[in-house]
Amino acid sequence: MADPGMSVTPYWELTFDADGDVDGTERDRLLTQAAERGVRDLIVFSHGWNNDRSDATALYRRFFAPVPKLAPKARIGYAGVIWPSMRFGDEPIPDFPRSPAAGAAPRSALDEETRRALSKAFPGRTAVLDRLARLLDERPAGDEGTAEFGRLVRLLPEPDGRQTVADTDEAGEPAVFTCDPVTACEQFAEALAALEPAADSAAFGLPDPWDGAKELLRQATYYQMKRRAGTVGEHGLGPLLGRLAKAAPGVRVHLVGHSFGGRLVAFALRGLPGPVRTVKSVTVLQGAFSHYVFAARLPHAADRSGALKDAQRRVDGPVVCSHSHFDTALGTIYPLASRLAGDDRSCTGTEIAAVLGRRWGALGHDGAQAVPDTARLDLAAALGGGLPASGCVNVDASAVVRRGGAPVGAHSDIVHPELARLVLAAGRIA
C-alpha cells in the first residue's frame, strides 16, 4: 500500500494515465481499505510539474511529514496522485537536489533530463525535438532561426484522448501558438532578462532571443500539461471520489493540488457525481490556471463565465487559494504566455505581463477573482482562525512562499509546515 519511505500512514497512491484512467489495483485498494483502516479524513494531494514518480512521492513525503504532530488525534489517511506531467531540469525546487545536467548546460540549451522528459511528453516527435535541441545549441543569428523554432514548437502538442474545455476566459489556443514566433521569443527574452538582470552579460546588451525560444518551448509543454490536468481531474479523480463516497461514505475528503495539480483537483469537482458531498475542502497551492476559473461572469466579457463557474458550491467547506508575489512563473511568464501582446513594442516583456495579468492572471499570483464574497487573508490570519467555512478564500502566502530562482521564482516553494497547517485549517481537521 505505502511507499516504505513515506512519512505518514496509511498512504495510498493513485496513478492516472493521460486520459484519466486510474490504475485499477491502486483504486480498489483505496476503496476497500479506507474504511477498514478507520480513516475519518482523507487528504488527496496532486503534484504539478514533475518528471517521475520519485519526484512526486518526495514532495508528498516532505509535505505530509508534519501533519501527524499538527493533528495528533485526527484519524487521517493520505493519497498521492501520480499523473503524467513534466518539469524542465533547469527549474529549481527549494531544498530538492538540482539536476547536475541542468547546472552544466548553457541557459538556452536542453539538458539530458529535460530531453528525456520531452520525449515522454511528446511521443512520436523525436525528429522535431532533435531539431529543436540543435537550434538551441547552435543559436543561429537572425530571425530565420527563431521563426523555424516557433514553427517546430507548434508541431509538438497533440490532443489528449479525452478533451475537457479550457478555462473559458482563455478561449482558443494561447498566443504562444498563434502569434509571430520571432516576437514571442523576443518578449519572453525581455521578461526573463528583467527577472535576473545581473545574471550574465545579457544585462549589458539586448536580451538573447534564444533564451526566449527555450521559454516558448517550456510554455508549449505547459499548455499540454495544463489541458491534461483538467482531463485527469474531471474524468479520473472526480469519478473515483464518487466511488469512494459509496464505498466509504463516512470518509471526509480534502483535496490539495500544487500548480497544475491544483487545476487537476479543481476539475475533479466537475467530475463528481451529482449527489456526492464528501469533499470538505480544497486547497490550491500556487495554482497555474486562470484566476477567473470560478467566476460566474468575466469582467471583460459579461456573457461568459469561468470554466468552473460555481464549482466551489460542490465543496462542503472552503476553496482556499494560496498566492505569492514571489511566484514569477505565474506573475510574469504565465500571463505573457497566455496572451502575448505582440503589437505593443513600446512595452517590455514584464510591463506587458503586468498589464495582461489583470485579465490573464493565475490563481497562484493573486487568488480567485470576480467571485463575490471571496475572503482575502494573509497566512497568519488564516492560521489564526480566520478561514470562512465555505466559499473561495484567497490566502497571501508570500511570508513563506518566497524562495526560488529564475525563471519560476518561488512557484515550487510549498514545503512548509504553515501550508500543511493551512490544509488542516481548511478541512477543519483537529
Coordinates of C-alpha atoms in Angstrom, one line a residue:
M1 CA 0.0 0.0 0.0
A2 CA 2.5 2.6 1.1
D3 CA 6.0 3.5 -0.1
P4 CA 8.3 2.2 2.6
G5 CA 9.9 5.7 2.7
M6 CA 6.7 7.6 3.1
S7 CA 6.5 9.8 6.2
V8 CA 2.9 9.0 7.0
T9 CA 0.5 6.1 7.1
P10 CA -1.9 4.9 5.9
Y11 CA -0.9 6.2 2.5
W12 CA -2.2 5.2 -1.0
E13 CA -1.0 6.1 -4.4
L14 CA -3.4 6.7 -7.3
T15 CA -1.8 6.5 -10.8
F16 CA -3.7 8.0 -13.7
D17 CA -2.8 8.0 -17.4
A18 CA -3.2 11.0 -19.7
D19 CA -6.9 10.1 -20.4
G20 CA -7.8 10.0 -16.7
D21 CA -7.9 6.2 -16.4
V22 CA -6.7 5.1 -12.9
D23 CA -4.7 2.0 -12.1
G24 CA -7.4 -0.5 -11.0
T25 CA -5.4 -2.2 -8.3
E26 CA -4.5 1.0 -6.6
R27 CA -8.1 2.3 -6.9
D28 CA -9.6 -0.9 -5.4
R29 CA -7.0 -0.9 -2.6
L30 CA -8.1 2.6 -1.5
L31 CA -11.8 1.8 -1.8
T32 CA -11.6 -1.2 0.3
Q33 CA -9.0 -0.1 2.9
A34 CA -10.0 3.5 3.7
A35 CA -12.9 2.5 5.9
E36 CA -11.1 -0.6 7.2
R37 CA -8.2 1.5 8.4
G38 CA -10.6 3.8 10.3
V39 CA -9.8 6.8 8.2
R40 CA -12.0 9.8 9.0
D41 CA -10.2 12.5 6.9
L42 CA -8.5 11.6 3.6
I43 CA -6.1 14.2 2.2
V44 CA -5.6 13.7 -1.5
F45 CA -2.6 15.6 -2.9
S46 CA -1.8 16.1 -6.6
H47 CA 1.6 17.3 -7.8
G48 CA 2.1 19.8 -10.5
W49 CA 5.0 19.5 -12.9
N50 CA 7.2 16.6 -12.1
N51 CA 9.2 14.2 -14.2
D52 CA 8.6 10.9 -12.5
R53 CA 7.0 9.1 -9.6
S54 CA 10.0 9.6 -7.3
D55 CA 9.8 13.4 -7.6
A56 CA 6.1 13.3 -6.7
T57 CA 6.5 11.0 -3.8
A58 CA 9.4 13.0 -2.5
L59 CA 7.0 16.1 -2.4
Y60 CA 4.3 14.1 -0.6
R61 CA 6.7 12.7 1.9
R62 CA 8.0 16.1 2.9
F63 CA 4.7 18.0 2.8
F64 CA 2.9 15.4 4.8
A65 CA 5.7 14.9 7.4
P66 CA 4.5 17.5 10.0
V67 CA 0.8 16.6 9.8
P68 CA 0.6 13.8 12.4
K69 CA 2.1 16.1 15.0
L70 CA -0.1 19.0 14.0
A71 CA -3.3 16.9 14.4
P72 CA -2.2 14.0 16.7
K73 CA -5.8 12.9 17.5
A74 CA -7.2 13.0 14.0
R75 CA -7.7 9.8 12.0
I76 CA -6.1 10.9 8.8
G77 CA -5.4 8.9 5.6
Y78 CA -3.2 10.2 2.7
A79 CA -3.4 9.7 -1.0
G80 CA -0.9 10.9 -3.6
V81 CA -2.0 11.4 -7.2
I82 CA 0.5 10.4 -9.8
W83 CA -0.2 11.7 -13.3
P84 CA 1.9 12.2 -16.5
S85 CA 3.3 15.7 -16.3
M86 CA 6.8 17.1 -16.8
R87 CA 9.3 19.6 -15.5
F88 CA 12.3 21.2 -17.2
G89 CA 15.5 20.3 -15.5
D90 CA 16.6 23.9 -15.0
E91 CA 13.7 24.8 -12.8
P92 CA 14.9 24.9 -9.2
I93 CA 12.8 23.4 -6.4
P94 CA 13.9 24.8 -3.0
D95 CA 15.6 22.1 -0.8
F96 CA 15.3 19.5 -3.6
P97 CA 18.5 18.3 -5.3
R98 CA 19.2 20.2 -8.5
S99 CA 19.9 18.2 -11.7
P100 CA 23.6 18.1 -12.3
A101 CA 23.0 18.0 -16.1
A102 CA 20.8 21.2 -15.8
G103 CA 23.6 23.0 -14.0
A104 CA 26.2 22.1 -16.6
A105 CA 24.1 23.1 -19.6
P106 CA 24.0 26.6 -21.2
R107 CA 21.0 28.5 -20.2
S108 CA 19.2 28.1 -23.5
A109 CA 20.3 24.5 -24.1
L110 CA 18.3 21.4 -23.3
D111 CA 19.8 19.3 -20.6
E112 CA 19.6 15.5 -20.8
E113 CA 16.9 15.2 -18.1
T114 CA 14.7 17.7 -20.0
R115 CA 15.3 15.9 -23.3
R116 CA 14.1 12.6 -21.8
A117 CA 11.1 14.2 -20.2
L118 CA 10.1 15.9 -23.5
S119 CA 10.4 12.6 -25.3
K120 CA 7.9 11.1 -22.9
A121 CA 5.6 14.1 -23.1
F122 CA 5.6 14.1 -26.9
P123 CA 5.9 10.5 -28.1
G124 CA 6.5 10.2 -31.8
R125 CA 8.1 13.7 -32.0
T126 CA 11.7 12.6 -31.8
A127 CA 12.8 14.3 -35.0
V128 CA 11.2 17.6 -34.1
L129 CA 12.7 17.5 -30.6
D130 CA 16.2 16.7 -32.1
R131 CA 15.9 19.7 -34.4
L132 CA 14.7 22.0 -31.6
A133 CA 17.7 20.9 -29.4
R134 CA 20.1 21.6 -32.3
L135 CA 18.7 25.0 -32.8
L136 CA 19.1 25.8 -29.1
D137 CA 22.7 24.6 -29.2
E138 CA 23.6 26.4 -32.4
R139 CA 21.6 29.7 -31.8
P140 CA 21.8 30.9 -35.4
A141 CA 21.8 34.7 -35.8
G142 CA 18.9 36.5 -37.4
D143 CA 15.1 35.9 -37.3
E144 CA 15.1 32.8 -39.5
G145 CA 16.2 30.5 -36.7
T146 CA 13.7 31.6 -34.1
A147 CA 11.0 31.6 -36.8
E148 CA 11.8 28.0 -37.6
F149 CA 12.0 27.2 -33.9
G150 CA 8.5 28.6 -33.4
R151 CA 7.1 26.6 -36.3
L152 CA 8.5 23.4 -34.9
V153 CA 7.2 24.0 -31.4
R154 CA 3.7 24.2 -32.8
L155 CA 4.1 20.7 -34.2
L156 CA 4.5 19.2 -30.7
P157 CA 1.2 19.2 -28.9
E158 CA -1.4 16.6 -29.7
P159 CA -5.0 16.5 -28.4
D160 CA -5.3 14.3 -25.3
G161 CA -7.6 11.3 -25.7
R162 CA -10.4 12.8 -23.7
Q163 CA -11.0 16.5 -24.0
T164 CA -12.0 18.9 -21.3
V165 CA -12.9 22.5 -22.0
A166 CA -10.2 25.0 -21.4
D167 CA -10.7 27.9 -19.0
T168 CA -13.3 29.9 -20.9
D169 CA -11.6 33.2 -20.3
E170 CA -8.7 31.7 -22.3
A171 CA -10.8 30.9 -25.4
G172 CA -8.8 29.2 -28.1
E173 CA -5.1 28.4 -28.0
P174 CA -2.7 30.7 -26.1
A175 CA -0.8 33.2 -28.2
V176 CA 2.4 31.1 -28.0
F177 CA 0.8 29.0 -30.8
T178 CA -0.8 31.8 -32.8
C179 CA 1.4 34.9 -32.6
D180 CA 4.6 35.6 -34.6
P181 CA 7.2 33.3 -33.1
V182 CA 10.0 35.8 -33.5
T183 CA 8.1 38.4 -31.5
A184 CA 7.2 35.7 -28.9
C185 CA 10.9 34.8 -28.4
E186 CA 11.9 38.4 -28.1
Q187 CA 9.2 39.2 -25.5
F188 CA 10.0 36.1 -23.4
A189 CA 13.7 37.0 -23.5
E190 CA 12.9 40.5 -22.3
A191 CA 10.8 39.2 -19.4
L192 CA 13.5 36.7 -18.4
A193 CA 16.2 39.3 -18.5
A194 CA 14.2 41.5 -16.2
L195 CA 13.8 38.7 -13.7
E196 CA 17.5 38.2 -13.4
P197 CA 19.2 41.5 -14.5
A198 CA 22.6 40.7 -13.1
A199 CA 22.7 37.0 -14.1
D200 CA 25.1 37.3 -17.1
S201 CA 26.4 39.5 -19.8
A202 CA 22.9 39.9 -21.3
A203 CA 22.4 42.5 -18.6
F204 CA 24.8 44.8 -20.7
G205 CA 23.1 44.3 -24.0
L206 CA 19.9 43.3 -25.7
P207 CA 18.3 40.1 -24.3
D208 CA 19.1 37.0 -26.3
P209 CA 16.0 35.8 -28.2
W210 CA 17.3 32.2 -27.9
D211 CA 16.7 32.4 -24.1
G212 CA 13.1 33.4 -25.1
A213 CA 13.0 30.5 -27.5
K214 CA 13.6 28.0 -24.8
E215 CA 10.8 29.7 -22.8
L216 CA 8.5 29.3 -25.8
L217 CA 9.1 25.6 -25.7
R218 CA 8.6 25.4 -22.0
Q219 CA 5.2 27.2 -22.3
A220 CA 4.1 24.9 -25.2
T221 CA 4.8 22.0 -22.9
Y222 CA 2.9 23.5 -20.0
Y223 CA -0.1 24.1 -22.3
Q224 CA -0.2 20.4 -22.9
M225 CA 0.2 19.6 -19.2
K226 CA -2.5 22.1 -18.3
R227 CA -5.1 20.5 -20.6
R228 CA -4.1 17.1 -19.3
A229 CA -4.5 18.1 -15.7
G230 CA -8.1 19.1 -16.4
T231 CA -8.8 15.9 -18.2
V232 CA -7.4 13.7 -15.4
G233 CA -9.3 15.6 -12.7
E234 CA -12.7 15.6 -14.5
H235 CA -12.6 12.1 -16.0
G236 CA -10.3 10.4 -13.5
L237 CA -10.2 11.7 -9.9
G238 CA -13.8 13.1 -9.8
P239 CA -15.5 9.8 -10.7
L240 CA -13.1 7.9 -8.3
L241 CA -14.2 10.2 -5.5
G242 CA -17.8 9.3 -6.3
R243 CA -17.0 5.6 -5.9
L244 CA -15.2 6.3 -2.7
A245 CA -18.3 8.1 -1.3
K246 CA -20.3 4.9 -1.9
A247 CA -17.6 2.5 -0.6
A248 CA -16.7 4.6 2.5
P249 CA -19.4 7.3 3.0
G250 CA -18.0 8.3 6.4
V251 CA -14.7 9.5 4.9
R252 CA -14.3 13.2 4.6
V253 CA -12.1 14.1 1.6
H254 CA -9.8 17.1 1.4
L255 CA -8.2 17.9 -2.0
V256 CA -4.8 19.6 -2.3
G257 CA -3.0 20.5 -5.5
H258 CA 0.1 22.3 -6.5
S259 CA 0.4 24.3 -9.7
F260 CA -1.3 22.2 -12.5
G261 CA -2.2 19.7 -9.7
G262 CA -4.4 22.5 -8.4
R263 CA -6.2 22.5 -11.7
L264 CA -6.5 18.7 -11.5
V265 CA -8.2 18.7 -8.1
A266 CA -10.4 21.7 -9.0
F267 CA -11.6 20.0 -12.2
A268 CA -12.3 16.9 -10.1
L269 CA -15.2 18.9 -8.7
R270 CA -16.8 18.9 -12.2
G271 CA -16.4 15.1 -12.4
L272 CA -18.1 14.4 -9.1
P273 CA -21.4 12.6 -9.3
G274 CA -24.3 14.9 -8.5
P275 CA -25.2 13.9 -5.0
V276 CA -21.7 13.5 -3.6
R277 CA -21.0 15.9 -0.7
T278 CA -17.9 14.2 0.8
V279 CA -15.4 16.8 -0.4
K280 CA -15.0 19.0 2.6
S281 CA -12.2 21.3 1.5
V282 CA -10.0 22.2 -1.5
T283 CA -6.6 23.8 -1.1
V284 CA -4.9 25.1 -4.3
L285 CA -1.2 25.9 -3.7
Q286 CA 0.1 28.3 -6.3
G287 CA -2.5 27.3 -8.9
A288 CA -1.3 27.6 -12.5
F289 CA -4.7 28.2 -14.1
S290 CA -7.0 31.2 -14.5
H291 CA -7.9 33.4 -11.6
Y292 CA -11.3 33.7 -13.2
V293 CA -12.0 30.0 -13.2
F294 CA -14.7 30.2 -10.6
A295 CA -16.3 33.4 -11.9
A296 CA -19.9 33.5 -12.9
R297 CA -19.2 36.5 -15.2
L298 CA -15.9 37.6 -16.6
P299 CA -15.2 41.3 -16.1
H300 CA -14.1 41.7 -19.7
A301 CA -16.9 39.6 -21.2
A302 CA -20.1 39.6 -19.1
D303 CA -21.7 37.0 -21.3
R304 CA -19.1 34.4 -20.4
S305 CA -18.1 32.6 -17.2
G306 CA -15.1 30.7 -15.9
A307 CA -14.7 27.0 -16.7
L308 CA -15.6 26.0 -13.1
K309 CA -18.4 28.5 -12.5
D310 CA -19.9 27.9 -9.1
A311 CA -17.9 24.7 -8.7
Q312 CA -16.9 25.9 -5.2
R313 CA -20.5 25.1 -4.2
R314 CA -19.7 21.4 -4.7
V315 CA -17.4 21.6 -1.7
D316 CA -18.9 21.3 1.8
G317 CA -16.3 23.7 3.0
P318 CA -13.9 26.4 1.7
V319 CA -11.8 26.5 -1.5
V320 CA -8.6 28.0 -0.4
C321 CA -6.2 29.5 -3.0
S322 CA -2.6 30.4 -1.9
H323 CA -0.8 33.0 -3.8
S324 CA 2.5 34.8 -3.6
H325 CA 4.0 37.8 -5.4
F326 CA 7.4 35.9 -5.4
D327 CA 5.9 33.4 -7.8
T328 CA 7.4 34.8 -11.1
A329 CA 6.2 31.8 -13.1
L330 CA 2.7 32.9 -12.5
G331 CA 3.2 36.7 -12.0
T332 CA 5.2 37.3 -15.1
I333 CA 5.5 34.4 -17.5
Y334 CA 2.0 32.9 -17.2
P335 CA 0.1 36.0 -18.4
L336 CA 2.6 36.7 -21.1
A337 CA 2.3 33.2 -22.4
S338 CA -1.5 33.2 -22.2
R339 CA -1.9 36.2 -24.4
L340 CA 1.2 37.9 -25.9
A341 CA 0.7 41.5 -26.9
G342 CA 2.9 41.3 -29.9
D343 CA 1.7 44.6 -31.4
D344 CA 2.8 46.7 -28.4
R345 CA 6.6 47.0 -28.9
S346 CA 6.7 50.1 -26.6
C347 CA 6.4 47.8 -23.6
T348 CA 9.0 45.4 -22.2
G349 CA 8.0 41.8 -21.6
T350 CA 7.4 42.4 -17.9
E351 CA 5.3 45.5 -18.5
I352 CA 3.2 43.6 -20.9
A353 CA 2.8 40.8 -18.4
A354 CA 1.7 43.2 -15.7
V355 CA -1.0 44.6 -17.9
L356 CA -2.1 41.2 -19.2
G357 CA -2.0 39.8 -15.6
R358 CA -5.2 41.6 -14.8
R359 CA -7.0 39.6 -17.5
W360 CA -4.9 36.5 -18.0
G361 CA -3.6 36.1 -14.5
A362 CA -3.3 32.9 -12.5
L363 CA -4.7 31.8 -9.1
G364 CA -1.3 31.5 -7.7
H365 CA -0.4 35.1 -8.4
D366 CA -3.4 36.9 -6.9
G367 CA -6.1 34.3 -6.0
A368 CA -9.6 33.9 -7.2
Q369 CA -11.1 36.9 -8.9
A370 CA -14.6 38.1 -9.8
V371 CA -16.2 35.7 -7.3
P372 CA -18.5 37.7 -4.9
D373 CA -17.8 37.4 -1.2
T374 CA -14.3 36.0 -1.6
A375 CA -12.4 36.4 1.6
R376 CA -8.8 37.8 1.4
L377 CA -6.4 36.9 4.2
D378 CA -2.7 36.7 4.9
L379 CA -1.3 33.5 6.1
A380 CA -1.1 34.5 9.7
A381 CA -4.8 35.5 9.8
A382 CA -5.8 32.3 8.0
L383 CA -3.9 30.1 10.5
G384 CA -5.3 32.2 13.4
G385 CA -8.8 31.0 12.9
G386 CA -9.9 33.4 10.2
L387 CA -10.8 30.9 7.5
P388 CA -14.5 31.1 6.5
A389 CA -16.5 27.8 6.5
S390 CA -17.3 28.0 2.8
G391 CA -16.7 29.8 -0.5
C392 CA -13.5 31.0 -2.1
V393 CA -10.7 32.2 0.2
N394 CA -7.5 33.9 -1.1
V395 CA -4.6 33.5 1.2
D396 CA -1.4 35.5 0.6
A397 CA 1.3 33.0 1.4
S398 CA 4.2 35.3 0.5
A399 CA 5.6 35.1 4.0
V400 CA 6.7 31.5 3.3
V401 CA 6.4 31.0 -0.5
R402 CA 9.3 33.2 -1.3
R403 CA 12.4 31.2 -2.4
G404 CA 13.5 30.2 -5.9
G405 CA 15.4 31.3 -8.9
A406 CA 14.5 32.4 -12.4
P407 CA 12.5 31.6 -14.4
V408 CA 9.9 30.2 -12.0
G409 CA 10.7 32.1 -8.8
A410 CA 9.0 30.7 -5.7
H411 CA 6.5 28.7 -7.6
S412 CA 7.6 25.4 -6.1
D413 CA 8.4 26.7 -2.7
I414 CA 5.5 25.0 -1.0
V415 CA 7.0 22.5 1.5
H416 CA 6.3 24.4 4.7
P417 CA 4.6 23.4 7.9
E418 CA 2.5 26.6 7.7
L419 CA 1.0 25.3 4.4
A420 CA 0.3 21.9 6.0
R421 CA -1.5 23.8 8.8
L422 CA -3.5 25.6 6.1
V423 CA -4.7 22.4 4.7
L424 CA -5.8 21.2 8.1
A425 CA -7.5 24.5 8.9
A426 CA -9.4 24.4 5.6
G427 CA -10.6 20.9 6.3
R428 CA -11.4 21.6 10.0
I429 CA -9.2 18.7 10.8
A430 CA -8.5 18.8 14.6

